[in-house]
Coordinates of C-alpha atoms (C1' of nucleotides) in Angstrom, one line a residue:
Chain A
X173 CA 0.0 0.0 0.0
X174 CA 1.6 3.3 -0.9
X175 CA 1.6 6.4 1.6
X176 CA -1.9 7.8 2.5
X177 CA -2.1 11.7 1.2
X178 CA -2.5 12.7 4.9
X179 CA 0.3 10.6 5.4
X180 CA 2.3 13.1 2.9
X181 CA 0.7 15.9 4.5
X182 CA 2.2 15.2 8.0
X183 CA 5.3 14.9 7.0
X184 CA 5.8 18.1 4.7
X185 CA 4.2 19.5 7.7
X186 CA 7.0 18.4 10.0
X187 CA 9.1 19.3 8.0
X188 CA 8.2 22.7 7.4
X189 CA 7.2 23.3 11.6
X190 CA 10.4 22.7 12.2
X191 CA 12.2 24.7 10.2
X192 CA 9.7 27.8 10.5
X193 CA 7.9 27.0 13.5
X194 CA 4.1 26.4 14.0
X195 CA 2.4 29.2 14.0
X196 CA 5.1 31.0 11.6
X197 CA 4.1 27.8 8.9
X198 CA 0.7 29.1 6.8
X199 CA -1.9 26.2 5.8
X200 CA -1.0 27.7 2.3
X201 CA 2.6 26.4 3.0
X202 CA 1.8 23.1 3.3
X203 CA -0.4 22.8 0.6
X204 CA 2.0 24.1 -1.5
X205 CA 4.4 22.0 -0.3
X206 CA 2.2 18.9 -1.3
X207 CA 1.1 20.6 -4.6
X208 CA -2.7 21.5 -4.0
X209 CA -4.1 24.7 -2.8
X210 CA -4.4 25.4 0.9
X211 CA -8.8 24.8 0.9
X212 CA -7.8 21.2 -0.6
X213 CA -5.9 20.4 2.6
X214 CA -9.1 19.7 4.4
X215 CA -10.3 17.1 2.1
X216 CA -7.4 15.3 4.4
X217 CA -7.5 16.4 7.7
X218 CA -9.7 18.2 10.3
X219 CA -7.6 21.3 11.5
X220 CA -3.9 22.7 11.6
X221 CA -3.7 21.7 15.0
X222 CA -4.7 18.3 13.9
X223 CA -1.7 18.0 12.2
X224 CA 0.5 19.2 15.2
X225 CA -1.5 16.8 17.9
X226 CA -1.0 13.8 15.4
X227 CA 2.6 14.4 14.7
X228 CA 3.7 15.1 18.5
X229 CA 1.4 12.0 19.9
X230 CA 3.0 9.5 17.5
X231 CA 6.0 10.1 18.9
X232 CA 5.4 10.5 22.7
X233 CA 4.0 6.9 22.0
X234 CA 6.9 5.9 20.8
X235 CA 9.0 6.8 23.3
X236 CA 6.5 5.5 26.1
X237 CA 6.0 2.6 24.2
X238 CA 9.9 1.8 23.5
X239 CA 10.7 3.3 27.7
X240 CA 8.1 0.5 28.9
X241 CA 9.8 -2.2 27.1
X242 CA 13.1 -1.0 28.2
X243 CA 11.7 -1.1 32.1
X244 CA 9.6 -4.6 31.8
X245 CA 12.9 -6.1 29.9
X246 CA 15.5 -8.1 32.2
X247 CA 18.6 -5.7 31.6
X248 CA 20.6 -4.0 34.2
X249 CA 20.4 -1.2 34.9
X250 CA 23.3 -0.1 33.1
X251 CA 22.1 -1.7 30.3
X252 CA 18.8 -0.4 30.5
X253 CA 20.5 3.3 30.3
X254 CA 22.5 2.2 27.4
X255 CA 19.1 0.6 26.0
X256 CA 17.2 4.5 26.4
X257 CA 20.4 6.1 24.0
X258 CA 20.1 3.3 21.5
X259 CA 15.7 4.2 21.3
X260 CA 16.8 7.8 21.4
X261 CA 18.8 7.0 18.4
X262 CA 16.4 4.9 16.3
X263 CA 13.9 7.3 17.0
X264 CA 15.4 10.5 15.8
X265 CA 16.3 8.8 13.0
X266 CA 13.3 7.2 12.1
X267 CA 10.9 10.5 12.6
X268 CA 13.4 12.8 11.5
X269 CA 11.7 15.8 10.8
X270 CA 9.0 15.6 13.6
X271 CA 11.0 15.0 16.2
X272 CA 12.1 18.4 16.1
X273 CA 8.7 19.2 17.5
X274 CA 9.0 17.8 20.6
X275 CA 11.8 20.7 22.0
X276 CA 9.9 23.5 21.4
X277 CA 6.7 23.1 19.5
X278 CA 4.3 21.1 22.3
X279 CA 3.8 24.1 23.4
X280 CA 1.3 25.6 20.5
X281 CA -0.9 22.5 21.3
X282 CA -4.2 23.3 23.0
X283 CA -6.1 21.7 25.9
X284 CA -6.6 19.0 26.7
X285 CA -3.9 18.1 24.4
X286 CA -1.5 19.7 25.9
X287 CA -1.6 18.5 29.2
X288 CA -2.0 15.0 28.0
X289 CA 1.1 15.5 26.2
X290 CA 2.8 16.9 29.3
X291 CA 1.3 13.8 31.5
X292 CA 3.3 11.4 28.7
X293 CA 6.4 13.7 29.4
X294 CA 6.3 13.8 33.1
X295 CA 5.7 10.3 33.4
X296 CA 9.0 9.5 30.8
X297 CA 11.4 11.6 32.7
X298 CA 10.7 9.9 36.1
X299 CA 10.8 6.8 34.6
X300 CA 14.2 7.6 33.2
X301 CA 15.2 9.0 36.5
X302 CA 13.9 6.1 38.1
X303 CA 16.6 3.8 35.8
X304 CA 19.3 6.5 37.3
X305 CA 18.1 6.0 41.0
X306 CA 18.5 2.3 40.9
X307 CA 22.0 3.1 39.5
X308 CA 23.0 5.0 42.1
X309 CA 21.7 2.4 44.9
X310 CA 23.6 -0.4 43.0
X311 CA 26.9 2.1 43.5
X312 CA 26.9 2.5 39.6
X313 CA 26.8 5.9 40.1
X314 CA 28.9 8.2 42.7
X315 CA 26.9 8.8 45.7
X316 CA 27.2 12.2 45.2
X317 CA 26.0 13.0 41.6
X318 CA 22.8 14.9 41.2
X319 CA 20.7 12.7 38.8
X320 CA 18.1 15.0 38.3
X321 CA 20.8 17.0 36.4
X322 CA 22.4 13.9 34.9
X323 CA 18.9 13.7 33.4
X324 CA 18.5 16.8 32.3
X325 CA 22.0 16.7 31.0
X326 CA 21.1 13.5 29.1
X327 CA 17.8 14.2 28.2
X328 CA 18.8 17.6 26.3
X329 CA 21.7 16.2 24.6
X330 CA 19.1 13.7 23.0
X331 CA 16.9 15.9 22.3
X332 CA 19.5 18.3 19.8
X333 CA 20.7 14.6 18.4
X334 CA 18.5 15.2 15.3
X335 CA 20.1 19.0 14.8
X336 CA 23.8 17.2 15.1
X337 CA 22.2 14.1 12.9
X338 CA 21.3 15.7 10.1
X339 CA 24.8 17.9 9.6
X340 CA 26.4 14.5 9.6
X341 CA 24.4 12.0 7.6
X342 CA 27.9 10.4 7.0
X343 CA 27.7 9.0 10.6
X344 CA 26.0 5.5 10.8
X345 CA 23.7 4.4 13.7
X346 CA 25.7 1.8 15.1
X347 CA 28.8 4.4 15.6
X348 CA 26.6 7.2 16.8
X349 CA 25.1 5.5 19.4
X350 CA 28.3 3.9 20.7
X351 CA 29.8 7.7 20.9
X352 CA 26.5 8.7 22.5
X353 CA 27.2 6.0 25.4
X354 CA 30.7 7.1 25.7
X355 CA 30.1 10.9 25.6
X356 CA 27.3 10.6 27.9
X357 CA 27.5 8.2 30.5
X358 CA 30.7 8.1 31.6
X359 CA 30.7 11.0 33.3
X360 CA 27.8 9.6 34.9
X361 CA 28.9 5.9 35.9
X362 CA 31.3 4.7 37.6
Chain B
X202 CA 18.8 55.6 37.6
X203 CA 15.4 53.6 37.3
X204 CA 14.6 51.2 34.5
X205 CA 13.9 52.9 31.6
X206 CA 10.1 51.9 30.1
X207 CA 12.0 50.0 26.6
X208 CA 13.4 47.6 29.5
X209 CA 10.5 47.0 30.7
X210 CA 8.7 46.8 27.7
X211 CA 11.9 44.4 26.3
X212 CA 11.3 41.9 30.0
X213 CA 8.0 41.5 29.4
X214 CA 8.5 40.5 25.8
X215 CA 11.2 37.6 27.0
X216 CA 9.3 36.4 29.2
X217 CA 6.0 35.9 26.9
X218 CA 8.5 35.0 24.2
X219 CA 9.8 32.5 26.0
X220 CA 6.5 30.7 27.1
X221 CA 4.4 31.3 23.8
X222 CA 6.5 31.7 21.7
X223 CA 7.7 34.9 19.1
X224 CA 4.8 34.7 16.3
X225 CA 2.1 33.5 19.2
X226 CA 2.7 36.6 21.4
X227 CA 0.8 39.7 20.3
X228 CA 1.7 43.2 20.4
X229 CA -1.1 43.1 22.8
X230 CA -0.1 40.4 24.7
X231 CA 3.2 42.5 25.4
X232 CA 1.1 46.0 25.8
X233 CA -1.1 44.3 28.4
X234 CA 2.0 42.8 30.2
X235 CA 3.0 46.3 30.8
X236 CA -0.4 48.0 31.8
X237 CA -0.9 50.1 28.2
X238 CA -1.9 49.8 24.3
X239 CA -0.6 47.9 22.1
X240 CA -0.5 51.0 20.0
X241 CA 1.2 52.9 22.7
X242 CA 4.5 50.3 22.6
X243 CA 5.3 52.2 19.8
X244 CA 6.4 55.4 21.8
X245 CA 9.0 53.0 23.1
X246 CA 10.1 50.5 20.1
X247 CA 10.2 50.5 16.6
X248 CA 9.2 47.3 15.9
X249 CA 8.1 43.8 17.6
X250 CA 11.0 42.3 15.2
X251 CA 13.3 45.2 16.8
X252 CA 12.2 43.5 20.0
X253 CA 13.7 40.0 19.2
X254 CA 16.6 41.3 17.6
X255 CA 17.8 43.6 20.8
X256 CA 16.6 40.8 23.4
X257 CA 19.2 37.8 21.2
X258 CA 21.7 40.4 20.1
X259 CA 22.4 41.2 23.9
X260 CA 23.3 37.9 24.6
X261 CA 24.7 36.8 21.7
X262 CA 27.1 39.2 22.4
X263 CA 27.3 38.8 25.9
X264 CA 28.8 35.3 24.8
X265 CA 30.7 36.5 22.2
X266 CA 32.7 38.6 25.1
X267 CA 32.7 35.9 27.4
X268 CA 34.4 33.4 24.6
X269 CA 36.9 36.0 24.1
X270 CA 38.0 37.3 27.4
X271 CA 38.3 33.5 27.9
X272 CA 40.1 32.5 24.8
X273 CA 42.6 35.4 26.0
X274 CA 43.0 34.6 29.3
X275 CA 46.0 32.3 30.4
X276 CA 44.1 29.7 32.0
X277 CA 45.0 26.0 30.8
X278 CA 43.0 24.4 28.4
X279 CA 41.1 22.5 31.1
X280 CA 40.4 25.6 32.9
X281 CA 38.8 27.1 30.2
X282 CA 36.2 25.0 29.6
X283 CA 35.3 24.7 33.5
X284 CA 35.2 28.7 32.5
X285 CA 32.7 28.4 29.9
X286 CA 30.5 26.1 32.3
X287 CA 30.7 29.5 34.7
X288 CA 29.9 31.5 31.8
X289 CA 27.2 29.9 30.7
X290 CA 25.9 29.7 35.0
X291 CA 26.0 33.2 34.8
X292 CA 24.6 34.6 31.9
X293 CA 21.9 31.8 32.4
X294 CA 21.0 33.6 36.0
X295 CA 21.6 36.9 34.6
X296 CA 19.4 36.9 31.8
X297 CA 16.9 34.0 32.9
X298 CA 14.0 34.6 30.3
X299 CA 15.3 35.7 27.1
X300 CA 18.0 33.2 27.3
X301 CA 15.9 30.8 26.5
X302 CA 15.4 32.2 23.1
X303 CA 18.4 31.1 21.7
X304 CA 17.3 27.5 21.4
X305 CA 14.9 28.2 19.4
X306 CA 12.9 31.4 18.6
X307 CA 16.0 32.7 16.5
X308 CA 14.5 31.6 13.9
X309 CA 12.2 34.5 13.5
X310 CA 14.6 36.8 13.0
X311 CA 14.8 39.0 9.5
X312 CA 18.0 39.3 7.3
X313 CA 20.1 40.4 7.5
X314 CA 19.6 40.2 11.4
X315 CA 19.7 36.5 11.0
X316 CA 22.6 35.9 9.1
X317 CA 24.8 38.3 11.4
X318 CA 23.1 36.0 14.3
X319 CA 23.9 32.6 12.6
X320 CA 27.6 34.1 12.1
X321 CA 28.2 35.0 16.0
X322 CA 26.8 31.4 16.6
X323 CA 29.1 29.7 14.2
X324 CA 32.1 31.6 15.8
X325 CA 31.6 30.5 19.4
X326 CA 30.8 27.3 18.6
X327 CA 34.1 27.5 16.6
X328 CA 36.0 28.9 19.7
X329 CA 34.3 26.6 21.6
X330 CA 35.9 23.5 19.6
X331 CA 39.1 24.4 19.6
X332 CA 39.3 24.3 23.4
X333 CA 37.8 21.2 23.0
X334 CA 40.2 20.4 20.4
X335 CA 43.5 22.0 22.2
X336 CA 42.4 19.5 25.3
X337 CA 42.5 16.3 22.8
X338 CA 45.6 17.7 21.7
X339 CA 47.6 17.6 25.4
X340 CA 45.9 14.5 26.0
X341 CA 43.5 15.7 28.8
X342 CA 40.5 14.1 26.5
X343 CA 40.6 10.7 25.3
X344 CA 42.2 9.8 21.3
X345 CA 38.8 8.4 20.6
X346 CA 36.9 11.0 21.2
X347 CA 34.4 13.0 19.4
X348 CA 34.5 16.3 20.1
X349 CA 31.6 17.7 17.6
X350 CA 29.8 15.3 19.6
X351 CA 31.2 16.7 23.0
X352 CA 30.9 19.9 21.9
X353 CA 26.9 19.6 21.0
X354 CA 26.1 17.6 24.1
X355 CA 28.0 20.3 26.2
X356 CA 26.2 23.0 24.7
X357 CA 22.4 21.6 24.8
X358 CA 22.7 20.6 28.0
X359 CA 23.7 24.4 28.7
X360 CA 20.9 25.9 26.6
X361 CA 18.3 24.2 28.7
X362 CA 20.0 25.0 31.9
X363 CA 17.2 27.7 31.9
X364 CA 14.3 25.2 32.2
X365 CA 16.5 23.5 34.6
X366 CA 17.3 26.0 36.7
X367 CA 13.7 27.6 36.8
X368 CA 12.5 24.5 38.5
X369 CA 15.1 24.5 41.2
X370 CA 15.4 28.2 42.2
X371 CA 16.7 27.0 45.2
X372 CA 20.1 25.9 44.6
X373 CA 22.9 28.1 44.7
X374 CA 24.7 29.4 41.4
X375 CA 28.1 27.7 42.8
X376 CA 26.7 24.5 43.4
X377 CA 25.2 24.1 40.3
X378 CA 28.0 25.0 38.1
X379 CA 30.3 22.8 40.3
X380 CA 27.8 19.9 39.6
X381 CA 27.7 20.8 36.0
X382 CA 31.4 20.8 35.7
X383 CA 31.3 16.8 37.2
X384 CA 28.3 15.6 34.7
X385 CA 29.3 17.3 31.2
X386 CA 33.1 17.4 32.1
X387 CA 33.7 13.9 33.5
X388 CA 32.8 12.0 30.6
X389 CA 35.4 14.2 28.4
X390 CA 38.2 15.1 30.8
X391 CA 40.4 11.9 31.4
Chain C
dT17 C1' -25.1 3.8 -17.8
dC18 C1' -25.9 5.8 -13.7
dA19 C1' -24.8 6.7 -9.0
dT20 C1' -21.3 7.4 -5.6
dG21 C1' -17.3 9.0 -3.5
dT22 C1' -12.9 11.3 -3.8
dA23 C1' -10.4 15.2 -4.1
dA24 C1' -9.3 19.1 -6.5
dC25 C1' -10.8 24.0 -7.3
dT26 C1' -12.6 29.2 -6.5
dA27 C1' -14.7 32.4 -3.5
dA28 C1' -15.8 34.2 0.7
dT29 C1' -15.7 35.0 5.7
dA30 C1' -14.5 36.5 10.1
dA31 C1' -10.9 37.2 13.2
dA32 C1' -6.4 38.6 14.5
dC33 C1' -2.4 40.8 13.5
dG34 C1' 1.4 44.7 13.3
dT35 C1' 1.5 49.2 12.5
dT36 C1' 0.3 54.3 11.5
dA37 C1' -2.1 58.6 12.1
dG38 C1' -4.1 61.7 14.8
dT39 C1' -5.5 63.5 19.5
dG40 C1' -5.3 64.7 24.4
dT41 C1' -2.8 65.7 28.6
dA42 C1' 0.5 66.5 32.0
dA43 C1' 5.2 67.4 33.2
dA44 C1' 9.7 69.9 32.0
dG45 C1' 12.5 73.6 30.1
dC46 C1' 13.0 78.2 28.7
Chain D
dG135 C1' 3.4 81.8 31.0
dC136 C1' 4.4 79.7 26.8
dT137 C1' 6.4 76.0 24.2
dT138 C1' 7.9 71.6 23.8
dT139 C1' 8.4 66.9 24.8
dA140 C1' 6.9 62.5 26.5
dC141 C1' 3.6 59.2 26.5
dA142 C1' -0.8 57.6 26.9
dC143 C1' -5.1 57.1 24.2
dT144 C1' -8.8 55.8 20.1
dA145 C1' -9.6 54.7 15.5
dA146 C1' -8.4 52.8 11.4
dC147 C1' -5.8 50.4 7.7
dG148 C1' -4.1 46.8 5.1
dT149 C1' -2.6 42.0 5.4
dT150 C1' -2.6 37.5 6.6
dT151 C1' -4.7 33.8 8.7
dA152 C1' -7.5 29.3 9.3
dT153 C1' -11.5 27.6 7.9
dT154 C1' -16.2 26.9 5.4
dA155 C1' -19.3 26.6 1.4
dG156 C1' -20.3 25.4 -2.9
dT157 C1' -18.8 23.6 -7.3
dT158 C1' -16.5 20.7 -10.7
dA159 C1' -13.9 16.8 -12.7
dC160 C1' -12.9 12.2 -12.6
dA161 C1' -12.6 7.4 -11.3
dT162 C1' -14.8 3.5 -9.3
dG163 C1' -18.5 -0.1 -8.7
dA164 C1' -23.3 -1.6 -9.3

DNA sequence: TCATGTAACTAATAAACGTTAGTGTAAAGC
DNA sequence: GCTTTACACTAACGTTTATTAGTTACATGA
């Protein structure tokens, strides 16, 4: 089966929210980004935000959905940290353009969208941190490192991969990740 | 001397930049933020775009001056980037709000605004590198390592230090740079 | 062949936007 | 006391915006 049209849609939207930002993209950008005029769009889809709530929900779920394997898998803990670079990884590379969105975007969504998307956040980071905690307690982590910034720290280094990604489309996944692990954990554990 | 009414008006418009965003936040938005007209701003500014271009151009080049004072300094190479971790501490606390547009609302600037932007950008990031670079060299950071990928994990983690930092007013400026310094630093410095 | 559904189009609408022009008023400078 | 400046206001303008309504062309399936 070939791509749906509000398949192509979404993703010249991505593409074009990221590089311009929501509210500075024009329905009539879009459309002529998929070669129809801008009233044709809504043959496709419902609404402009639509689009935005689709595109960030697909990949919250992914991230919950790959973070809930990761924590119901038998790894250690260490392993489970490596595990959360590696989705990172597959995940910027797979959604390329939308995952862009999720650093600064979420924020033109509208209730109760919004705070369904923060709720997936939330519970993501404390899951992470959760992953750190048990490090620490099995002395794989100093005693005296603040994980809470170690996530942030993480976290925000992940979340610019797809900016650093796409100057370097020499680099493959495998290698990536591998530096990823070096660069960010082992300042982290021990 | 008291704050002169621009300032304020310039305040307001970080912070409602920051949360909502440059193209979401009205001239109204900012007017009522301040307790007048939207029409009235205009005894003050000469343009909402003026407004984006002061509020990133004084920090831009508050970085810029930072970098360079830095670069000059005779500090060893190490030294210099547990510098740039105080740099970025301060200017994070200094500036608060309107730091945070430098992640991402830069976008909306006009040429040739943009390009003169994107050109102080490049440069630190340049500087930035070679201290990176210079530490590789006298064998303070590992053979193997990537520094591009160093230097961009480095400098996300500092651009969100904002959001970071927001949530945790409570911590002292010391402490936090001197926990930064262990998490970004540690998995570099050998 | 006819009916149906898909998906494009043009035209129009109502709201929001940044900005300009013109006006009033009170304080400051001569 | 007169003039000027500073700074607020209202009103309006021209654009741009997302979205709806109504129409047309074409392909599919009965």
């Amino acid at each position: 089966m070939e791509k749906s049209k509000k398949q192509i849609i979404k993703e010249a939207s991505a593409k074009l929210f990221r590089k311009k930002g929501f509210n500075a993209t024009s329905m009539q950008d879009i459309a002529a980004a998929v070669g129809i005029k801008a009233a044709s769009l809504y043959n496709h889809i419902g609404s402009k935000q639509e689009l935005l709530k689709e595109l960030l929900f697909n990949i919250a779920n992914a991230f919950t959905s790959g973070m809930n394997d990761i924590e119901a898998s038998t790894l250690s803990n260490i392993e489970k940290l490596e595990a959360l670079i590696d989705l990172h990884v597959d995940l910027t590379i797979t959604y390329r353009d939308s995952i862009a969105l999720i650093t600064g975007e979420w924020v033109h969504l509208e209730e109760p969208d919004l705070k369904n998307y923060l709720k997936l956040r939330t519970q993501y980071e404390a899951q992470f941190l959760n992953i750190l905690s048990a490090c620490k307690k099995s002395k794989h982590i100093d005693k005296n490192t603040n994980i809470e910034l170690a996530l942030y720290s993480i976290l925000s280094s992940l979340h610019w991969l797809y900016s650093w990604y796409n100057k370097n489309k020499g680099v493959s996944k495998i290698e990536l990740a591998k530096q990823l692990k070096v660069t960010l954990l082992k300042g982290v554990i021990i």
